[in-house]
mmCIF file of C-alpha atoms in Angstrom:
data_model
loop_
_atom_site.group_PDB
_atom_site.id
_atom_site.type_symbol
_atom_site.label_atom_id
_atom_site.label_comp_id
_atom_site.label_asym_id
_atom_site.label_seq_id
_atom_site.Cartn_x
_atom_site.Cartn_y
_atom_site.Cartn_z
ATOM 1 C CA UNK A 1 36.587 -62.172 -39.060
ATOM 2 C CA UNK A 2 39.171 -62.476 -42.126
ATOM 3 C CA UNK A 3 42.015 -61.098 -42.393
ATOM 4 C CA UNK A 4 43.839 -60.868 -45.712
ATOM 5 C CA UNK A 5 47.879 -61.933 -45.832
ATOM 6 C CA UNK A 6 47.943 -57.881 -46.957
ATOM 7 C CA UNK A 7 46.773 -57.399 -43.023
ATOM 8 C CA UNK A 8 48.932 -60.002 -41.619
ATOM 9 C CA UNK A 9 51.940 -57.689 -43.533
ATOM 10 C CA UNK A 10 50.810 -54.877 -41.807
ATOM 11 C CA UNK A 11 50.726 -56.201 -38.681
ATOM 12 C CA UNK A 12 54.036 -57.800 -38.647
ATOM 13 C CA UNK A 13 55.207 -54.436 -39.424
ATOM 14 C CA UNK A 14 53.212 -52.672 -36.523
ATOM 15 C CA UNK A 15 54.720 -55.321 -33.964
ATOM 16 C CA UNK A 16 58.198 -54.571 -35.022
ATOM 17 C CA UNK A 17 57.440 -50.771 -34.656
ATOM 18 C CA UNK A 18 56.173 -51.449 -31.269
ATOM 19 C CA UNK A 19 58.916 -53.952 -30.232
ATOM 20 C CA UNK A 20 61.552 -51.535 -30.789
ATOM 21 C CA UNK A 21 59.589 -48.661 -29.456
ATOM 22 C CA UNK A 22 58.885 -50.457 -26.480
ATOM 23 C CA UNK A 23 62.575 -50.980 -26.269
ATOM 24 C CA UNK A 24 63.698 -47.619 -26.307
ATOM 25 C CA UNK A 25 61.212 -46.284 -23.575
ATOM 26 C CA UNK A 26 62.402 -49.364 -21.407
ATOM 27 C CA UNK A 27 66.351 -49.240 -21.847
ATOM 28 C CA UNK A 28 66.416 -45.943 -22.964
ATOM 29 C CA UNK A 29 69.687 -46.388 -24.707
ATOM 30 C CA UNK A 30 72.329 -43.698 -25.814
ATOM 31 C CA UNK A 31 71.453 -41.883 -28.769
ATOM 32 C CA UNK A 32 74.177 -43.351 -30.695
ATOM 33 C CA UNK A 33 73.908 -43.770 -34.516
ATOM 34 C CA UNK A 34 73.017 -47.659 -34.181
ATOM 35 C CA UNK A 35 69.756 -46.738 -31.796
ATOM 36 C CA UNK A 36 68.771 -43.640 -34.059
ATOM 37 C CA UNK A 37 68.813 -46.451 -37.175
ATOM 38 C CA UNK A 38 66.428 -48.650 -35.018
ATOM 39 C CA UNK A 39 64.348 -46.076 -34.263
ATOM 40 C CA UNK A 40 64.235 -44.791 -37.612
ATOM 41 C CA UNK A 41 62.738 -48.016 -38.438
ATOM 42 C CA UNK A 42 60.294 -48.072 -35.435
ATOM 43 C CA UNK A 43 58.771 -44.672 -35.820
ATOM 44 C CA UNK A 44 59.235 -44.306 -39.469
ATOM 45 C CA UNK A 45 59.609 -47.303 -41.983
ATOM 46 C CA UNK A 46 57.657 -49.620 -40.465
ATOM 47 C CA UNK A 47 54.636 -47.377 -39.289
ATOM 48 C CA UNK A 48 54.168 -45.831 -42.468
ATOM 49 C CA UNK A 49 54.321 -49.432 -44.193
ATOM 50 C CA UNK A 50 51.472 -49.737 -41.678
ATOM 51 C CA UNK A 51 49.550 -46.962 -42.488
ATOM 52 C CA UNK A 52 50.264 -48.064 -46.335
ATOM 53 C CA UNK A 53 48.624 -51.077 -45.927
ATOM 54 C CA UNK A 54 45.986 -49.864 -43.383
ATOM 55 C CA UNK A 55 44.438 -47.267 -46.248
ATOM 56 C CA UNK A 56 44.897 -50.342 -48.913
ATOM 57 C CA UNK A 57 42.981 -52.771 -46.658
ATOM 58 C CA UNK A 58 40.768 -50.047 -45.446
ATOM 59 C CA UNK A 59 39.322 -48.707 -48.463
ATOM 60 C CA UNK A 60 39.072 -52.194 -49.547
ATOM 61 C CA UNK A 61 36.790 -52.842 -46.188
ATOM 62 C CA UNK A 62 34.406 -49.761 -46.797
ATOM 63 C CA UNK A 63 33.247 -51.822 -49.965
ATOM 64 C CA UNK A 64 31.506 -54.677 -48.278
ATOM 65 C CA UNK A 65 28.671 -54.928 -46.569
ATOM 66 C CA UNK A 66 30.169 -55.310 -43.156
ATOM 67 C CA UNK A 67 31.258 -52.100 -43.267
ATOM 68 C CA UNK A 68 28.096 -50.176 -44.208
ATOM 69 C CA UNK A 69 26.032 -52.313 -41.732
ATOM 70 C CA UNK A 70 28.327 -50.824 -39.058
ATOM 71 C CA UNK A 71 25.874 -48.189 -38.255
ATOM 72 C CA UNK A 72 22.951 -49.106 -36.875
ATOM 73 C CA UNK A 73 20.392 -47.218 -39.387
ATOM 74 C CA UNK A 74 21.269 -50.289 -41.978
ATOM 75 C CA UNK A 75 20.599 -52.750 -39.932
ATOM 76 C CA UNK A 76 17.019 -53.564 -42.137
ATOM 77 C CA UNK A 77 18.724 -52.877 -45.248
ATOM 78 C CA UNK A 78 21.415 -55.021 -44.692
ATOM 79 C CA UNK A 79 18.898 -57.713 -43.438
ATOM 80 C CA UNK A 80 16.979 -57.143 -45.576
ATOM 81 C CA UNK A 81 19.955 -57.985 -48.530
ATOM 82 C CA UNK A 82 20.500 -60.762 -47.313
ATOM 83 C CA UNK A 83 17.088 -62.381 -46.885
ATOM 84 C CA UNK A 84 16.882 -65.242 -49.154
ATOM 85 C CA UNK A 85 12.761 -64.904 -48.961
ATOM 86 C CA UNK A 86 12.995 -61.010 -49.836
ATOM 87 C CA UNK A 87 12.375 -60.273 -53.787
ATOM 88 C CA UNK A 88 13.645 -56.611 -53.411
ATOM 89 C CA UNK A 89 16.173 -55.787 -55.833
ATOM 90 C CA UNK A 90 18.670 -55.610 -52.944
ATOM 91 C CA UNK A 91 17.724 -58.875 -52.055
ATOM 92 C CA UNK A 92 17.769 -60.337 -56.050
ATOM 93 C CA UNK A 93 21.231 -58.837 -56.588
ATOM 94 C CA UNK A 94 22.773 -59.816 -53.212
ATOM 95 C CA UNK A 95 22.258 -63.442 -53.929
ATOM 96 C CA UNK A 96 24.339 -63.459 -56.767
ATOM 97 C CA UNK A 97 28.183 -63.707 -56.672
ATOM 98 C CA UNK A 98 29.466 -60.839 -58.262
ATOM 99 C CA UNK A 99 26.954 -58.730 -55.956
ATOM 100 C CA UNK A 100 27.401 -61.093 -52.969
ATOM 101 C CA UNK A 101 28.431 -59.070 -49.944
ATOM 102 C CA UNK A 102 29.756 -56.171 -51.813
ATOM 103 C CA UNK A 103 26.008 -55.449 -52.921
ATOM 104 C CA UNK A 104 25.732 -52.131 -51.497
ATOM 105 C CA UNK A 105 29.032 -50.789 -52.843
ATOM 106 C CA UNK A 106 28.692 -52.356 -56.041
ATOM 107 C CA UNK A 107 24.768 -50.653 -56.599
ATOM 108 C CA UNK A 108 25.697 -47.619 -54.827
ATOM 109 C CA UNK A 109 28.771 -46.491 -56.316
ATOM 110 C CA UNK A 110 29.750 -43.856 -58.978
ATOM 111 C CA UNK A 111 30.875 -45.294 -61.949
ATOM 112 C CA UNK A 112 32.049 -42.170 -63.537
ATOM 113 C CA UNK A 113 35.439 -41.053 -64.401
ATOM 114 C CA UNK A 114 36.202 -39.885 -60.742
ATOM 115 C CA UNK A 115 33.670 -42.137 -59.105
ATOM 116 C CA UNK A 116 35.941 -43.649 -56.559
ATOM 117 C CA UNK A 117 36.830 -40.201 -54.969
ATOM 118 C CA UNK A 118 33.053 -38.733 -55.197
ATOM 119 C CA UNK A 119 31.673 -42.290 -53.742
ATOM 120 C CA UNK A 120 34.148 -41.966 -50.880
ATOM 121 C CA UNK A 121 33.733 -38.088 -50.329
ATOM 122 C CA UNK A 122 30.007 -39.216 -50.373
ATOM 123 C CA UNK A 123 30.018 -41.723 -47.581
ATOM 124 C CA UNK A 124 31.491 -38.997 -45.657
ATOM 125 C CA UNK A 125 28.464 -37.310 -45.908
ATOM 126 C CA UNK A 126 26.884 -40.344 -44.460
ATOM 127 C CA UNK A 127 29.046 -40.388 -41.690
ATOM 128 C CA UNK A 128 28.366 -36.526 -41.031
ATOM 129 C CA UNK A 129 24.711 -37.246 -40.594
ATOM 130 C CA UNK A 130 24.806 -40.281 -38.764
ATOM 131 C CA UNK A 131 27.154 -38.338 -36.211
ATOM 132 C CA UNK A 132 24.867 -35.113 -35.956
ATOM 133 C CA UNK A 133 21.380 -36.719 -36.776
ATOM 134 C CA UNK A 134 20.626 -40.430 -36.467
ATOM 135 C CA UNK A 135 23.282 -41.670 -33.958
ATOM 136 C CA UNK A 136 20.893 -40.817 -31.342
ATOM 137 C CA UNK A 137 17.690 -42.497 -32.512
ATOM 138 C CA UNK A 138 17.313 -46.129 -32.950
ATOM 139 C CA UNK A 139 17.057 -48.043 -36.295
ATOM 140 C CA UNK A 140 13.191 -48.156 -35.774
ATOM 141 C CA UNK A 141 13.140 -44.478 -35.205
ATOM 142 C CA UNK A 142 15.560 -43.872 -37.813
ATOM 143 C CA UNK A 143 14.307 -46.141 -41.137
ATOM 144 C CA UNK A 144 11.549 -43.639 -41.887
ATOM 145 C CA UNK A 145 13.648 -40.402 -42.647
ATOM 146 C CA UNK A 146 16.338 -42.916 -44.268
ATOM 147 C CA UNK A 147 16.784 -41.960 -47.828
ATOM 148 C CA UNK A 148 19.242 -42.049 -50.682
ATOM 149 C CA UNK A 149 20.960 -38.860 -51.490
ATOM 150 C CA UNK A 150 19.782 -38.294 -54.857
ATOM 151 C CA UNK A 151 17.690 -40.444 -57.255
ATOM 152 C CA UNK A 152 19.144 -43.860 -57.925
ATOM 153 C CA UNK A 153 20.820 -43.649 -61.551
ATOM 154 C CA UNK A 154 20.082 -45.804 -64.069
ATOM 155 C CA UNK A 155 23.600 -45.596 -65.140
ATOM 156 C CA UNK A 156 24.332 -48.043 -62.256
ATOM 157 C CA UNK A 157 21.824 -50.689 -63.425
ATOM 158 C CA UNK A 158 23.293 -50.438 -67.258
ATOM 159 C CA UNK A 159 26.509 -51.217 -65.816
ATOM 160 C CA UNK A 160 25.631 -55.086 -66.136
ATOM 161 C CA UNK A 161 22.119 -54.782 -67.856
ATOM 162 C CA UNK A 162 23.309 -53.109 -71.093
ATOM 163 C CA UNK A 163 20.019 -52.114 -72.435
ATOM 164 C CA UNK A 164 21.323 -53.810 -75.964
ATOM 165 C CA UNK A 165 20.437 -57.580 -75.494
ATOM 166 C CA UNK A 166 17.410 -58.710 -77.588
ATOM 167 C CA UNK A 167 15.891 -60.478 -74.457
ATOM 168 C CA UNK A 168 16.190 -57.347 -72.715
ATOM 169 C CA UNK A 169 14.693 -55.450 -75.405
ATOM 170 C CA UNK A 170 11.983 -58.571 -75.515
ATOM 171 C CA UNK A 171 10.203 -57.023 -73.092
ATOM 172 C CA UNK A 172 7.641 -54.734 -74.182
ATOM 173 C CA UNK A 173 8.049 -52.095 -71.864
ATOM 174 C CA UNK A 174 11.716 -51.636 -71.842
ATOM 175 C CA UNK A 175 11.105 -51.100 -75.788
ATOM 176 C CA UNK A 176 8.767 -48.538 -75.247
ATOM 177 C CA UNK A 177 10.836 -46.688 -72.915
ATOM 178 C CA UNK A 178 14.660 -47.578 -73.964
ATOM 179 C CA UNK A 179 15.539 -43.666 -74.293
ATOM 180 C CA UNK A 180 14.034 -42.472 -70.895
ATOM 181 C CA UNK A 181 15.897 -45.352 -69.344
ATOM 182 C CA UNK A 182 18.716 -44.553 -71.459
ATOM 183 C CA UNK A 183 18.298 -41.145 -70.404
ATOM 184 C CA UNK A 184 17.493 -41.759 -66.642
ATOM 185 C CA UNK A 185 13.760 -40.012 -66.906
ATOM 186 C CA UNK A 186 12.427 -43.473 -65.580
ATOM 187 C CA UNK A 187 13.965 -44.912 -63.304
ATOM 188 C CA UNK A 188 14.394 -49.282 -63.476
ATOM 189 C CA UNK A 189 13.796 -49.097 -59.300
ATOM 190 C CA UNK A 190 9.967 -47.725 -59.089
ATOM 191 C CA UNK A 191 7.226 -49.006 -58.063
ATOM 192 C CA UNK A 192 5.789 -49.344 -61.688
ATOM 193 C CA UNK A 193 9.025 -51.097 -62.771
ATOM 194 C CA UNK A 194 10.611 -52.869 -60.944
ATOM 195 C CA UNK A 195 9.949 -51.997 -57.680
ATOM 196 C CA UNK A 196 11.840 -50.279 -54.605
ATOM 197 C CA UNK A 197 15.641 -51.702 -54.220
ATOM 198 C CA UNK A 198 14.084 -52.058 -50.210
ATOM 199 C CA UNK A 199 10.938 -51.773 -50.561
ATOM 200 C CA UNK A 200 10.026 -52.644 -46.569
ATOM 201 C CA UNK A 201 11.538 -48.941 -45.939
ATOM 202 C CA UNK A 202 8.921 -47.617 -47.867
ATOM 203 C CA UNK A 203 5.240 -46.815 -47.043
ATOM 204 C CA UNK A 204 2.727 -49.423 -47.983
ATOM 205 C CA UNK A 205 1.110 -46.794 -50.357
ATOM 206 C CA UNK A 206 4.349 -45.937 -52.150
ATOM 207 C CA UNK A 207 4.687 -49.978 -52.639
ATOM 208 C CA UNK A 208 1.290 -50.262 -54.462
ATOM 209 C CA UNK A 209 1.134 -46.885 -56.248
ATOM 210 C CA UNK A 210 2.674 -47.123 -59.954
ATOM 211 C CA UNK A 211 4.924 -44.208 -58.703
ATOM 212 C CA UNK A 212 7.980 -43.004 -61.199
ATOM 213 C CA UNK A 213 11.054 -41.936 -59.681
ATOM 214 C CA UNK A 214 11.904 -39.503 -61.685
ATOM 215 C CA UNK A 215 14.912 -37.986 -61.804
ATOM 216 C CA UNK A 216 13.909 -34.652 -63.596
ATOM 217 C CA UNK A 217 10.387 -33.556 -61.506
ATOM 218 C CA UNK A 218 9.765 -31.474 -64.505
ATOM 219 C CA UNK A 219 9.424 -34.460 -67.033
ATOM 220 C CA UNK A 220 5.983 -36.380 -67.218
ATOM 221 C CA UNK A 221 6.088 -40.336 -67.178
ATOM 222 C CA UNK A 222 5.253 -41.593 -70.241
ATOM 223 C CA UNK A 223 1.570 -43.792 -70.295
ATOM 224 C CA UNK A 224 1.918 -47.413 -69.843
ATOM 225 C CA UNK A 225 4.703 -47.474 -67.050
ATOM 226 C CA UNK B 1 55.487 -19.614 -32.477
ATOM 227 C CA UNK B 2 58.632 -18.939 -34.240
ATOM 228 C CA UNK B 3 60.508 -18.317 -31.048
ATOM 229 C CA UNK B 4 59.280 -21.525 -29.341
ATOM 230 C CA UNK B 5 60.702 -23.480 -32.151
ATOM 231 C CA UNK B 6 63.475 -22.181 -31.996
ATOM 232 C CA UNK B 7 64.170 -22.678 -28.545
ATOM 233 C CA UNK B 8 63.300 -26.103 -28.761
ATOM 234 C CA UNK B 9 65.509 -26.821 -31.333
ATOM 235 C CA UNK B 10 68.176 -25.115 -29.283
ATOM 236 C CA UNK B 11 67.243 -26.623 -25.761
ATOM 237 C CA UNK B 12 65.402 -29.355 -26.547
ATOM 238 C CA UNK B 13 65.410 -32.232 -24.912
ATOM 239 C CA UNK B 14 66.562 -35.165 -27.320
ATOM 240 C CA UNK B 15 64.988 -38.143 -24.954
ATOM 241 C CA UNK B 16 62.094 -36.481 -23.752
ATOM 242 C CA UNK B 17 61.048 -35.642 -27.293
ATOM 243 C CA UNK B 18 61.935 -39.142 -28.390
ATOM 244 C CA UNK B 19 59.364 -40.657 -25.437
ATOM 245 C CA UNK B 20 57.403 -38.932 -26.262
ATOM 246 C CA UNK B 21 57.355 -39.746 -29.955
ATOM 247 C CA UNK B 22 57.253 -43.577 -28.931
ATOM 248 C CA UNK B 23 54.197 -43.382 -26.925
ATOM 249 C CA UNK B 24 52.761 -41.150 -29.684
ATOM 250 C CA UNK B 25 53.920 -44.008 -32.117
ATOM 251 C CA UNK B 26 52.336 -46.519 -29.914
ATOM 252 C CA UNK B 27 49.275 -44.838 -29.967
ATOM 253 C CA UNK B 28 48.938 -44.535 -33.525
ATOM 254 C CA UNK B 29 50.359 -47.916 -34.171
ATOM 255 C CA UNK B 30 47.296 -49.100 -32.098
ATOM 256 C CA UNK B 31 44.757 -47.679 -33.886
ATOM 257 C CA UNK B 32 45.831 -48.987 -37.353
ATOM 258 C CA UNK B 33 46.287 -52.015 -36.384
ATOM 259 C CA UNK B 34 42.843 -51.903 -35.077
ATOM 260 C CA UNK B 35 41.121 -51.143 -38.173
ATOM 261 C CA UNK B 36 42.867 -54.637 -39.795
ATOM 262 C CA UNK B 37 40.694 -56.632 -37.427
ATOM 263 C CA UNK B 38 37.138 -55.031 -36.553
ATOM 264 C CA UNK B 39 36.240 -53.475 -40.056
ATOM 265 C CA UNK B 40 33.358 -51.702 -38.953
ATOM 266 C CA UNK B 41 33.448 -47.320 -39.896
ATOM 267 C CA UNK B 42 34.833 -46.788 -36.343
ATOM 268 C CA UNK B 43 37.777 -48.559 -36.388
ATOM 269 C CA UNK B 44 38.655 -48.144 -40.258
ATOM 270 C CA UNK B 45 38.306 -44.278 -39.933
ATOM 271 C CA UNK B 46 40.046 -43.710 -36.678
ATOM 272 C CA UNK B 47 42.701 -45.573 -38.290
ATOM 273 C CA UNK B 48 42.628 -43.478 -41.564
ATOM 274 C CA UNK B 49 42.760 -40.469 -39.388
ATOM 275 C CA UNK B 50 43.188 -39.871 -35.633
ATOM 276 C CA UNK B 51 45.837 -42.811 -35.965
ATOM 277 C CA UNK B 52 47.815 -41.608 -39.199
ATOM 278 C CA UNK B 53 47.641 -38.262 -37.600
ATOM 279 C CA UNK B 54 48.888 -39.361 -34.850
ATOM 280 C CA UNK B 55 51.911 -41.784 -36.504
ATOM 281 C CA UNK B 56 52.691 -38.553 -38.724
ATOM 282 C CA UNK B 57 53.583 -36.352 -35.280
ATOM 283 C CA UNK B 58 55.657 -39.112 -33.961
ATOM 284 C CA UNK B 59 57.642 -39.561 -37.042
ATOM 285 C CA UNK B 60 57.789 -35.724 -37.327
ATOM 286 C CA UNK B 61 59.199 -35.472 -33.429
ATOM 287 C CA UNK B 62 62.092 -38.310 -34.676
ATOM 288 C CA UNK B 63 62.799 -36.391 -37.551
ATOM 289 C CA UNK B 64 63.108 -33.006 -34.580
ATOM 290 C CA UNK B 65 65.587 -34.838 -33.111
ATOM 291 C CA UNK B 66 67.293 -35.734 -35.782
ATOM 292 C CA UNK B 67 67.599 -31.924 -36.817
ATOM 293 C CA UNK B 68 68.673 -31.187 -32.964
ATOM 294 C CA UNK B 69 71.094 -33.627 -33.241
ATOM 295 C CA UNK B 70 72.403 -32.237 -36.743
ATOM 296 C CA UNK B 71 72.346 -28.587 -35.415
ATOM 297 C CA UNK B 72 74.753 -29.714 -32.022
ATOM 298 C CA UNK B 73 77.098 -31.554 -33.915
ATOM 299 C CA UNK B 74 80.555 -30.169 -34.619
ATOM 300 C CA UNK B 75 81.810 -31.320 -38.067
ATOM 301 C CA UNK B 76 85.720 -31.736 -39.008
ATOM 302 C CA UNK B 77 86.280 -30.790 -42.108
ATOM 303 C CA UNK B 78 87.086 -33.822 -44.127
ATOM 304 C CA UNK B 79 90.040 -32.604 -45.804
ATOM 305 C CA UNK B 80 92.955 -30.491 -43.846
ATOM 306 C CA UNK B 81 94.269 -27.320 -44.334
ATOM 307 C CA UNK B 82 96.501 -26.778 -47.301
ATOM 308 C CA UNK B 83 99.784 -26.370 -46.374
ATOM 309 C CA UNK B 84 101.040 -23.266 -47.204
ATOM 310 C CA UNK B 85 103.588 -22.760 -49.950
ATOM 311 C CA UNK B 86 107.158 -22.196 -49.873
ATOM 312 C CA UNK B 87 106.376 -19.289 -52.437
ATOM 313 C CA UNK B 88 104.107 -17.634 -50.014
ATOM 314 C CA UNK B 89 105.829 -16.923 -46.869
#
């Protein structure tokens, strides 16, 4: 368990608040100016420096891996990250630093304009079905009918892998396809590609089949992928 | 609704509102400082809710007794009566 010196802040202030609170209901003093500053302090100030900190330092935990391997559905994903035999892309990314154990935030996020708001209001969706759907079952039960929301974007790989470099566009087939990838018709996680982010939630046949996830169903994957 | 309020803030009682804004306060207090520790989804977003909720309504029942208080006080004017004039009587 760490906590930050932001925490330790918070804290302080929440066992000031509850010193002088605990005050009051024990001496119960008259409600003189002097007591109505202290409590003014104790129910206001203080707790909402609390609270302050608590969203700071609370938003900051719902970005690490800790947080989404709370619920018992991720428990194979999360091991899975964090596997150092495991070559799924989870697995790959999670070993590096700037991935580390902020993997699933940092692949899972929106990076558009009001990404931080739609990625939160998003893992409220998350918590909505865990609470009505897959709270009840356990992770075994649970890991086949566990699936992303939409289609994984593209957009969130080109974040680091620009699609510009001349290794990158080295490789044959990232030549032949640099608009649809640019475009997110062919997705860099398939099983043609590069294979399933965690690929021991999918079905063996899914695994071997040179499957495109395609964001558009209407779009035809072009030959060679 | 409007009534009840209004009778509170006429017969209210100061103290009991203000233990029971403490305990409130204690309660919410709790949660958030849970959510600092144990960073797992329970914890964060009782603490993000049910507890700021919570902290909110005990502030709110200070901030009733504060307007009680206000409301029962008598206030002196600050500055006396003008004495009248010579020319006026």
């Amino acid at each position: 368990m760490h906590v930050s010196p932001l925490a330790w802040i918070a804290l302080t202030c929440a066992v000031v608040a509850a010193v002088i609170m605990l005050l009051y209901l024990v001496y119960r003093p008259p409600l003189d100016g002097k007591t109505k500053g202290f409590l003014a302090l104790g129910l206001g100030v203080l707790p909402i420096m609390t609270a302050l900190i608590g969203n700071v330092e609370g938003l900051r935990a719902t970005e690490h891996q800790a947080f989404c391997g709370s619920c018992h559905t991720m428990d194979f994903h999360i091991a899975d990250a964090n596997d150092p035999d495991s070559m799924g892309l989870a697995a790959i990314h999670s070993r590096t630093k700037m991935f580390g154990d902020r993997s699933c935030y940092v692949c899972h996020k929106d990076y558009g304009m009001y990404g931080y708001t739609l990625t939160k209001l998003g893992g409220m969706g998350h918590v909505y079905y865990f609470l009505t759907d897959y709270a009840w079952e356990d992770a075994h039960e649970s890991l086949p009918r566990v699936h992303i929301a939409r289609p994984f974007r593209n957009d969130n790989c080109m974040q680091c892998h620009s699609t510009s470099g001349r290794i990158w566009n080295g490789v044959p087939d990232h030549q032949g396809l640099l608009e649809d990838l640019r475009a997110g018709q062919t997705s860099c996680a398939s099983a043609g590609c590069h294979g399933y982010a965690h690929p021991f939630s999918k079905p063996p046949e899914d695994e071997t089949e040179p499957a495109e996830a395609r964001l558009d169903p209407g779009v035809k994957a072009p030959e060679g992928t | 609704m409007n009534r009840w309020f209004k009778k509170l803030l006429d017969r209210g009682s100061r103290s009991r509102l203000l233990v029971v804004a403490c305990v409130l306060g204690l309660i919410g207090l709790a949660l958030m400082s849970w959510s600092l520790f144990d960073q797992g989804w329970i914890p964060v977003m009782m603490a993000m809710s049910i507890g700021q909720v919570i902290g909110t309504l005990s502030f709110g029942l200070f901030l009733l007794v504060v307007i009680i208080d206000l409301r029962r006080a008598t206030f002196r004017p600050s500055m006396p009566a003008q004495a009248s004039r010579k020319e006026d009587r």
